[in-house]
Every structure is written in structure tokens, then in C-alpha cells.
Tab-separated table of C-alpha atoms in Angstrom:
chain	number	residue	atom	x	y	z
A	1	MET	CA	-79.744	-22.109	107.220
A	2	ARG	CA	-79.713	-25.166	109.347
A	3	ILE	CA	-77.583	-24.755	112.587
A	4	LEU	CA	-77.561	-27.241	115.181
A	5	PHE	CA	-76.412	-26.081	118.136
A	6	ILE	CA	-74.742	-28.664	120.663
A	7	THR	CA	-74.720	-27.355	124.228
A	8	SER	CA	-74.421	-27.636	128.148
A	9	THR	CA	-76.695	-30.228	130.125
A	10	ARG	CA	-76.147	-28.070	133.164
A	11	LEU	CA	-78.817	-25.210	133.478
A	12	GLY	CA	-75.445	-22.396	134.311
A	13	ASP	CA	-73.684	-23.500	131.544
A	14	ALA	CA	-76.643	-23.377	128.929
A	15	VAL	CA	-77.687	-19.643	130.141
A	16	LEU	CA	-74.347	-18.707	129.271
A	17	SER	CA	-74.070	-19.846	125.652
A	18	THR	CA	-77.077	-18.378	124.949
A	19	GLY	CA	-75.080	-14.936	124.252
A	20	LEU	CA	-73.392	-16.974	121.447
A	21	LEU	CA	-76.469	-18.812	120.152
A	22	ASP	CA	-78.146	-14.420	119.115
A	23	VAL	CA	-74.953	-13.913	117.444
A	24	LEU	CA	-75.389	-16.424	115.212
A	25	LEU	CA	-79.479	-15.519	114.889
A	26	ALA	CA	-78.011	-11.890	114.031
A	27	ARG	CA	-75.711	-13.578	111.382
A	28	HIS	CA	-77.856	-16.004	110.249
A	29	PRO	CA	-81.477	-14.227	110.118
A	30	GLY	CA	-83.936	-16.860	109.375
A	31	ALA	CA	-81.541	-19.809	110.622
A	32	ARG	CA	-83.484	-23.096	111.457
A	33	VAL	CA	-81.692	-24.029	114.859
A	34	THR	CA	-81.424	-27.411	116.004
A	35	ILE	CA	-80.600	-26.844	119.730
A	36	ALA	CA	-79.281	-30.581	121.780
A	37	CYS	CA	-79.256	-29.660	125.578
A	38	GLY	CA	-79.734	-31.305	128.910
A	39	PRO	CA	-83.310	-32.092	130.105
A	40	VAL	CA	-82.912	-29.542	133.157
A	41	ALA	CA	-81.633	-26.854	130.295
A	42	ALA	CA	-84.408	-27.787	127.619
A	43	SER	CA	-87.159	-25.209	128.191
A	44	LEU	CA	-84.812	-22.473	128.302
A	45	PHE	CA	-85.038	-22.172	124.038
A	46	ASP	CA	-88.872	-22.874	123.970
A	47	ALA	CA	-89.560	-18.653	122.999
A	48	MET	CA	-86.088	-18.614	120.665
A	49	PRO	CA	-86.960	-17.588	117.381
A	50	GLY	CA	-85.926	-20.189	114.921
A	51	ARG	CA	-85.582	-22.614	116.358
A	52	GLU	CA	-86.536	-26.065	114.667
A	53	ARG	CA	-86.228	-28.829	116.862
A	54	THR	CA	-84.924	-28.904	120.726
A	55	ILE	CA	-83.064	-32.558	121.643
A	56	VAL	CA	-82.897	-33.667	124.929
A	57	VAL	CA	-79.532	-35.116	125.998
A	58	THR	CA	-80.429	-37.836	128.650
A	59	LYS	CA	-76.978	-39.145	129.757
A	60	ARG	CA	-76.501	-42.662	129.573
A	61	ARG	CA	-73.605	-45.433	130.501
A	62	HIS	CA	-71.131	-45.545	127.983
A	63	ASP	CA	-71.326	-42.338	126.368
A	64	LEU	CA	-74.217	-43.801	124.674
A	65	HIS	CA	-75.944	-40.645	124.513
A	66	TRP	CA	-74.030	-39.356	121.757
A	67	LEU	CA	-74.641	-42.038	119.906
A	68	SER	CA	-78.229	-41.364	120.632
A	69	LEU	CA	-77.499	-37.512	119.146
A	70	TRP	CA	-75.862	-38.865	116.490
A	71	ARG	CA	-78.514	-40.883	114.835
A	72	ASP	CA	-81.019	-38.149	115.893
A	73	CYS	CA	-78.963	-36.009	113.360
A	74	VAL	CA	-77.046	-37.578	110.472
A	75	GLY	CA	-80.654	-37.462	108.396
A	76	THR	CA	-79.397	-34.072	108.033
A	77	ARG	CA	-77.010	-31.539	106.406
A	78	TRP	CA	-75.780	-28.750	108.621
A	79	ASP	CA	-74.802	-25.987	106.941
A	80	LEU	CA	-72.867	-24.844	110.955
A	81	CYS	CA	-72.633	-27.246	113.817
A	82	VAL	CA	-71.553	-25.692	117.246
A	83	ASP	CA	-70.515	-27.977	119.877
A	84	LEU	CA	-69.904	-26.416	123.043
A	85	ARG	CA	-69.621	-30.012	125.046
A	86	GLY	CA	-65.715	-30.884	123.172
A	87	SER	CA	-67.058	-33.933	121.670
A	88	ALA	CA	-66.533	-35.543	118.452
A	89	ILE	CA	-70.332	-35.749	117.000
A	90	THR	CA	-70.204	-33.209	114.844
A	91	LEU	CA	-67.124	-34.542	112.683
A	92	PHE	CA	-69.251	-37.576	111.898
A	93	LEU	CA	-71.952	-35.784	110.552
A	94	SER	CA	-72.232	-33.980	107.332
A	95	ALA	CA	-71.790	-30.277	108.112
A	96	ARG	CA	-70.353	-26.984	105.831
A	97	ARG	CA	-68.880	-25.719	108.679
A	98	ARG	CA	-68.198	-26.580	112.437
A	99	LEU	CA	-66.866	-25.306	115.615
A	100	ILE	CA	-65.915	-27.121	118.312
A	101	MET	CA	-65.219	-25.896	122.190
A	102	ARG	CA	-62.342	-27.710	123.649
A	103	GLY	CA	-63.613	-29.311	126.538
A	104	GLY	CA	-62.386	-29.069	129.640
A	105	ARG	CA	-61.590	-26.310	132.606
A	106	ARG	CA	-59.529	-23.797	131.951
A	107	GLN	CA	-58.127	-19.961	133.441
A	108	GLY	CA	-60.636	-17.148	133.104
A	109	ALA	CA	-64.342	-16.521	132.636
A	110	ARG	CA	-66.375	-19.367	130.767
A	111	VAL	CA	-68.346	-16.476	129.151
A	112	ALA	CA	-65.138	-15.602	127.508
A	113	HIS	CA	-64.192	-18.767	126.679
A	114	LEU	CA	-67.588	-18.814	124.438
A	115	GLY	CA	-67.098	-15.722	122.714
A	116	ALA	CA	-63.562	-17.029	121.802
A	117	LEU	CA	-65.176	-19.489	120.233
A	118	LEU	CA	-66.262	-16.513	117.006
A	119	GLY	CA	-63.645	-14.626	117.698
A	120	LEU	CA	-65.635	-11.888	119.839
A	121	SER	CA	-64.096	-10.003	122.412
A	122	PRO	CA	-65.766	-8.758	124.929
A	123	PRO	CA	-67.694	-11.649	124.728
A	124	PRO	CA	-71.422	-11.727	124.192
A	125	LEU	CA	-73.655	-11.298	127.149
A	126	PRO	CA	-76.372	-14.103	128.027
A	127	VAL	CA	-80.244	-13.543	127.081
A	128	VAL	CA	-83.779	-14.878	127.747
A	129	TRP	CA	-86.140	-15.804	125.003
A	130	THR	CA	-89.578	-15.066	127.054
A	131	ALA	CA	-93.238	-15.507	124.839
A	132	PRO	CA	-95.959	-13.028	125.564
A	133	ALA	CA	-97.754	-15.623	127.741
A	134	ASP	CA	-94.922	-15.809	130.391
A	135	ARG	CA	-94.583	-12.517	130.974
A	136	GLU	CA	-98.467	-12.761	131.576
A	137	ARG	CA	-98.485	-15.284	133.966
A	138	ALA	CA	-95.179	-13.379	136.079
A	139	ARG	CA	-97.103	-10.206	135.912
A	140	ALA	CA	-99.929	-12.411	137.268
A	141	ILE	CA	-97.266	-13.307	139.738
A	142	LEU	CA	-95.421	-10.225	140.855
A	143	PRO	CA	-98.102	-7.547	140.033
A	144	ASP	CA	-97.163	-3.503	139.546
A	145	GLY	CA	-97.534	-1.904	141.955
A	146	THR	CA	-94.912	-3.508	144.422
A	147	ARG	CA	-90.709	-3.514	144.851
A	148	TRP	CA	-89.708	-6.993	144.869
A	149	LEU	CA	-86.421	-8.939	145.958
A	150	ALA	CA	-85.227	-12.153	144.337
A	151	LEU	CA	-83.950	-14.469	146.586
A	152	ALA	CA	-82.305	-17.771	145.596
A	153	PRO	CA	-81.440	-20.190	148.692
A	154	THR	CA	-80.525	-22.757	146.861
A	155	ALA	CA	-78.506	-24.958	144.865
A	156	ASN	CA	-76.864	-28.282	143.358
A	157	TRP	CA	-74.203	-28.734	145.905
A	158	VAL	CA	-73.738	-28.221	149.452
A	159	GLY	CA	-71.077	-26.477	149.561
A	160	LYS	CA	-72.243	-24.008	147.239
A	161	ILE	CA	-75.169	-23.026	149.573
A	162	TRP	CA	-75.044	-20.019	151.970
A	163	PRO	CA	-77.026	-20.673	155.192
A	164	ALA	CA	-80.789	-20.028	155.112
A	165	ASP	CA	-80.574	-17.981	158.473
A	166	ARG	CA	-77.886	-14.970	156.163
A	167	PHE	CA	-80.251	-15.402	153.636
A	168	VAL	CA	-83.158	-14.538	156.058
A	169	ALA	CA	-81.325	-11.766	158.141
A	170	LEU	CA	-80.431	-9.982	154.914
A	171	ALA	CA	-83.815	-9.672	153.136
A	172	GLN	CA	-84.682	-8.209	156.292
A	173	ALA	CA	-82.221	-5.588	156.763
A	174	LEU	CA	-82.598	-4.379	152.549
A	175	GLN	CA	-85.930	-4.021	153.283
A	176	ALA	CA	-85.110	-1.855	156.905
A	177	HIS	CA	-83.170	-0.297	154.013
A	178	ALA	CA	-85.398	0.519	151.311
A	179	VAL	CA	-87.998	1.931	153.491
A	180	GLN	CA	-85.443	4.463	155.346
A	181	ALA	CA	-83.867	5.694	151.370
A	182	GLY	CA	-87.472	6.245	151.152
A	183	HIS	CA	-87.296	3.451	148.471
A	184	GLY	CA	-90.817	2.511	149.731
A	185	PRO	CA	-91.366	-1.633	150.291
A	186	LEU	CA	-88.996	-3.987	149.207
A	187	ARG	CA	-91.329	-7.993	148.972
A	188	PRO	CA	-88.994	-10.857	148.733
A	189	VAL	CA	-89.314	-13.348	146.438
A	190	VAL	CA	-88.383	-16.948	147.084
A	191	LEU	CA	-87.492	-19.110	143.517
A	192	TYR	CA	-85.583	-22.967	143.681
A	193	GLY	CA	-85.608	-25.062	141.307
A	194	PRO	CA	-87.960	-28.102	140.788
A	195	GLY	CA	-88.353	-31.244	142.781
A	196	GLU	CA	-88.206	-32.323	146.462
A	197	ALA	CA	-84.610	-31.832	147.926
A	198	GLU	CA	-85.219	-27.981	146.154
A	199	ARG	CA	-88.421	-27.062	148.293
A	200	ARG	CA	-86.912	-28.110	151.025
A	201	MET	CA	-83.741	-26.093	150.890
A	202	ALA	CA	-85.527	-23.298	150.425
A	203	ALA	CA	-88.215	-24.088	153.191
A	204	PRO	CA	-86.403	-22.605	155.736
A	205	VAL	CA	-86.405	-19.079	154.407
A	206	LEU	CA	-89.993	-19.334	153.300
A	207	ALA	CA	-91.009	-19.766	157.040
A	208	ALA	CA	-89.086	-16.982	158.293
A	209	LEU	CA	-90.224	-14.301	156.045
A	210	PRO	CA	-94.174	-14.517	155.895
A	211	ASP	CA	-94.407	-11.888	153.482
A	212	ALA	CA	-92.028	-13.691	151.053
A	213	VAL	CA	-93.818	-15.151	147.579
A	214	ASP	CA	-93.140	-18.501	146.910
A	215	ALA	CA	-92.081	-18.884	142.862
A	216	GLY	CA	-90.340	-21.333	143.168
A	217	GLY	CA	-90.593	-25.313	141.894
A	218	ASP	CA	-93.337	-25.418	139.012
A	219	HIS	CA	-92.500	-23.018	136.186
A	220	ALA	CA	-90.701	-23.545	132.803
A	221	LEU	CA	-87.036	-20.859	132.103
A	222	PRO	CA	-89.015	-18.739	130.577
A	223	GLN	CA	-92.183	-17.634	133.131
A	224	VAL	CA	-88.728	-18.082	135.819
A	225	ALA	CA	-87.174	-15.115	133.122
A	226	ALA	CA	-90.180	-13.294	133.142
A	227	LEU	CA	-90.669	-13.255	137.310
A	228	LEU	CA	-86.925	-12.208	137.116
A	229	ALA	CA	-87.252	-9.253	135.241
A	230	ARG	CA	-89.748	-7.901	137.305
A	231	CYS	CA	-87.925	-7.938	140.427
A	232	GLN	CA	-85.720	-4.741	141.309
A	233	GLY	CA	-82.764	-6.774	142.315
A	234	PHE	CA	-81.977	-10.684	142.780
A	235	VAL	CA	-79.436	-12.353	145.817
A	236	GLY	CA	-78.528	-15.861	145.146
A	237	ASN	CA	-75.797	-18.631	145.439
A	238	ASP	CA	-73.954	-19.515	142.460
A	239	SER	CA	-76.091	-21.671	140.588
A	240	GLY	CA	-78.229	-21.841	137.715
A	241	LEU	CA	-81.381	-18.748	138.985
A	242	MET	CA	-78.055	-16.879	139.225
A	243	HIS	CA	-77.274	-17.143	135.134
A	244	LEU	CA	-80.446	-16.543	134.749
A	245	SER	CA	-81.230	-13.686	136.108
A	246	ALA	CA	-77.840	-11.915	134.973
A	247	ALA	CA	-79.289	-12.928	131.789
A	248	ALA	CA	-82.954	-11.712	132.183
A	249	GLY	CA	-81.504	-8.391	133.073
A	250	THR	CA	-82.119	-8.057	136.599
A	251	PRO	CA	-79.590	-6.678	139.170
A	252	THR	CA	-77.864	-9.881	140.477
A	253	LEU	CA	-75.658	-10.764	143.005
A	254	GLY	CA	-74.262	-14.047	143.090
A	255	LEU	CA	-72.539	-15.096	146.468
A	256	PHE	CA	-68.939	-17.271	146.066
A	257	GLY	CA	-67.710	-19.827	148.170
A	258	PRO	CA	-65.699	-22.560	147.043
A	259	SER	CA	-67.132	-22.377	143.742
A	260	ARG	CA	-65.231	-20.007	141.370
A	261	MET	CA	-65.879	-16.480	141.199
A	262	THR	CA	-63.863	-15.878	137.863
A	263	GLU	CA	-65.476	-18.547	135.989
A	264	TYR	CA	-68.689	-18.363	136.717
A	265	GLY	CA	-69.613	-15.279	138.098
A	266	PRO	CA	-72.900	-13.819	136.216
A	267	ALA	CA	-72.432	-12.133	133.384
A	268	GLY	CA	-75.190	-9.219	132.406
A	269	ARG	CA	-75.994	-5.842	132.336
A	270	CYS	CA	-76.144	-5.158	135.597
A	271	ALA	CA	-74.073	-7.835	137.551
A	272	ARG	CA	-71.896	-8.558	140.211
A	273	GLY	CA	-70.334	-11.613	142.241
A	274	VAL	CA	-68.995	-11.472	146.229
A	275	ALA	CA	-66.802	-14.208	146.899
A	276	ALA	CA	-65.976	-15.802	150.069
A	277	PRO	CA	-62.308	-14.658	152.055
A	278	GLY	CA	-59.659	-16.910	151.070
A	279	PRO	CA	-57.936	-19.110	148.288
A	280	GLU	CA	-60.449	-18.963	145.286
A	281	GLY	CA	-61.751	-22.479	144.445
A	282	HIS	CA	-62.198	-23.411	148.086
A	283	ALA	CA	-62.990	-21.156	150.572
A	284	PRO	CA	-66.270	-22.557	152.745
A	285	ILE	CA	-69.152	-20.092	151.581
A	286	ALA	CA	-70.551	-19.609	155.726
A	287	GLY	CA	-67.197	-17.261	156.133
A	288	LEU	CA	-69.033	-14.540	154.172
A	289	GLU	CA	-70.819	-12.857	156.428
A	290	VAL	CA	-74.292	-10.920	156.241
A	291	ALA	CA	-72.561	-7.395	156.558
A	292	THR	CA	-70.301	-8.571	153.246
A	293	VAL	CA	-73.298	-9.122	151.130
A	294	LEU	CA	-75.409	-6.116	152.929
A	295	ARG	CA	-73.212	-3.685	151.597
A	296	ALA	CA	-72.366	-5.669	147.915
A	297	ALA	CA	-76.430	-5.321	147.639
A	298	ILE	CA	-76.708	-1.894	148.850
A	299	ASP	CA	-74.463	-0.371	145.980
A	300	LEU	CA	-75.472	-3.038	143.090
A	301	LEU	CA	-79.172	-1.846	143.972
A	302	ASP	CA	-77.375	1.742	143.683
A	303	ALA	CA	-76.082	0.965	140.839
A	304	ALA	CA	-78.962	-0.406	138.934
A	305	GLY	CA	-81.129	2.738	139.457
A	306	PRO	CA	-84.907	3.150	139.565
A	307	ALA	CA	-84.978	1.295	136.576
A	308	ALA	CA	-84.345	-1.822	137.586
A	309	GLY	CA	-87.329	-3.970	137.092
A	310	ASP	CA	-88.692	-2.589	134.141
A	311	ILE	CA	-90.426	-5.222	132.042
A	312	PRO	CA	-89.078	-5.328	128.075
A	313	GLY	CA	-91.742	-4.741	125.388
A	314	ASP	CA	-94.157	-7.866	124.294
A	315	ALA	CA	-92.515	-9.161	121.300
A	316	PRO	CA	-92.881	-12.523	120.641
A	317	GLY	CA	-89.712	-14.002	121.636
A	318	ASP	CA	-88.511	-11.049	123.229
A	319	ALA	CA	-84.769	-11.264	123.662
A	320	MET	CA	-84.483	-9.538	127.506
A	321	SER	CA	-80.705	-8.744	127.695
A	322	VAL	CA	-78.441	-8.121	124.885
A	323	VAL	CA	-75.304	-8.782	123.079
A	324	ALA	CA	-72.722	-6.649	124.152
């Protein structure tokens, strides 16, 4: 069976779509899957079982990227085409069955909209796929014997970014709480995306936390997922890293200001969001106080229990989260 799966150019949306893809893999064992996605999300699928090819869709003027994708796909007779971008491209391909998700924004959780495409309620939770080499590298960077706290202080636009000094204050408060509660030391791990702009955003947090591990910038997404799976918890801005953490099964707290938590809150087996006060979609993230985030983070870590940070098995292509 040949499946074409067209997903997002943005990392967060691509991660949210993995639960749907995991259901299709379970329903069609042995299927050969072609993924079409943007360059930022491409490595997300590297360790996915059944992946035959990834087509990187780079946006071009006048929507010519769709023509390029059609040329890449027109020579194949597809058994199933899934288009999460709401384009018309699959209508011009030879396919036995098509599932096209309507484009545009709408009310409700994005992950629920994705699940509705297959009539799934509750929707499937996102997953990540990693290889043994990814997990070995993660173990070398974040060794056993330490409790790790992942921090993600960057985002793709300034309105989503919680001030760096508050990340620092939060990390220090969580470290103190962990020791006082008898859990032992909690060491920060700072993650961020590739590129100099992301590095500059993360730099003040790294500078103020001298014991933090710099784990950002140069890792493929399965390696980042493996790093996140080794952490007892994650606190970060609304970003692709937040969604990746939730998919990896890490206890995840997402921070929201002007973005909509009801639409893009983290989806995972132990994932929550906390929003700045004010009307959703318009609240400045600077209104989110350290004390509020601290309470939410402590509640999350307490709810997760001591098993948080346990590492999944070492089977090739291991999915590190489960379908609901």
C-alpha cells in the first residue's frame, strides 16, 4: 500500500499530525509512506517505520511549491492521499481514496480537528519516532543519575516569548523546591532551534544558569525528542519544542500569552498549559507571573510522579508516546 501524507511546514503542526499518521501505520501494516512537509519539520520523520521518502516542500512565490509537489507525486498510483494543508493537489493525483482537511482557523483544539479526519474521538496523541543512535547520543549528553529540567525560552515571534529573567527565576525556584522536597538536585537543560537568532534568545538564560546544559541548535529532531524524554519536566513557550516535548511523553508545561491555548495547547500523556491573564489571543505574555508558572510546574511534576524521565525501549523506530 502506498500512502501520501501531506503535513505542515511548521514544526508544531507537524508534530500534532503524528498521532494521525501513527493510526494509519497501525491500520495498514507494511504500508509505504511518503511524507510531504516543510524543511523545519523534515527530520521529524527520519526514524518513522514504513517511511519510503520525505519530500521537502519549500514555499515558493505564486504557490509554485504545489506544482513541484505534484510533479514529484504524479507518477505514483496512491492507495491513500491525506492532505492536512487543505490544498487541491491530491485531486490531480491518481488515488483510490483521499482525505482532505479543510484549511483555515476554527474553534477548538487543533489535535481534535486532525482526529476528526478519521472520525477519532478522543483524537490520537502525537508521537515521536527515534532510533537507538538517537537515544545513545541523548544519554551521552544527559547522563543517567541526574534529574533534568528542560527549558525552552525561544519562539518564532516575540509575542510568545516569556522574559528570560523569569525563566531563570523559575528554574532556580524549581531547583530549590526539588531539594527541599527531598527529590534531589534538578539540573536545567536549555533547548532552542537552529540559527543565530534562536541562540541569541537562549543566551541570557544560559548565562544566568551556569550549571545548565546547552542542548540547542544543532540536533536533528529525533535526537531532540530523545533528549526531552530523559527530562523530568519541560517548561517552555508555545513552540514546536513544546509540542515535541509533549509527544515524547515528558511532563510538559506550555506558556501562553497572545497565542490560543484552547487551539494549540500541548497534547500528551502528561501535558498542560498556563496562560497569561486577559482575553485569549490578546493577553501579553509578560502578564504571566513566575509564581503562577511555579505553582503549575510543581503541580505537573507532582502529578507525573517519580517515573517521569524514564526512557522508552530501544527498538528501532520506537514511538515514544502512545495513541489514546
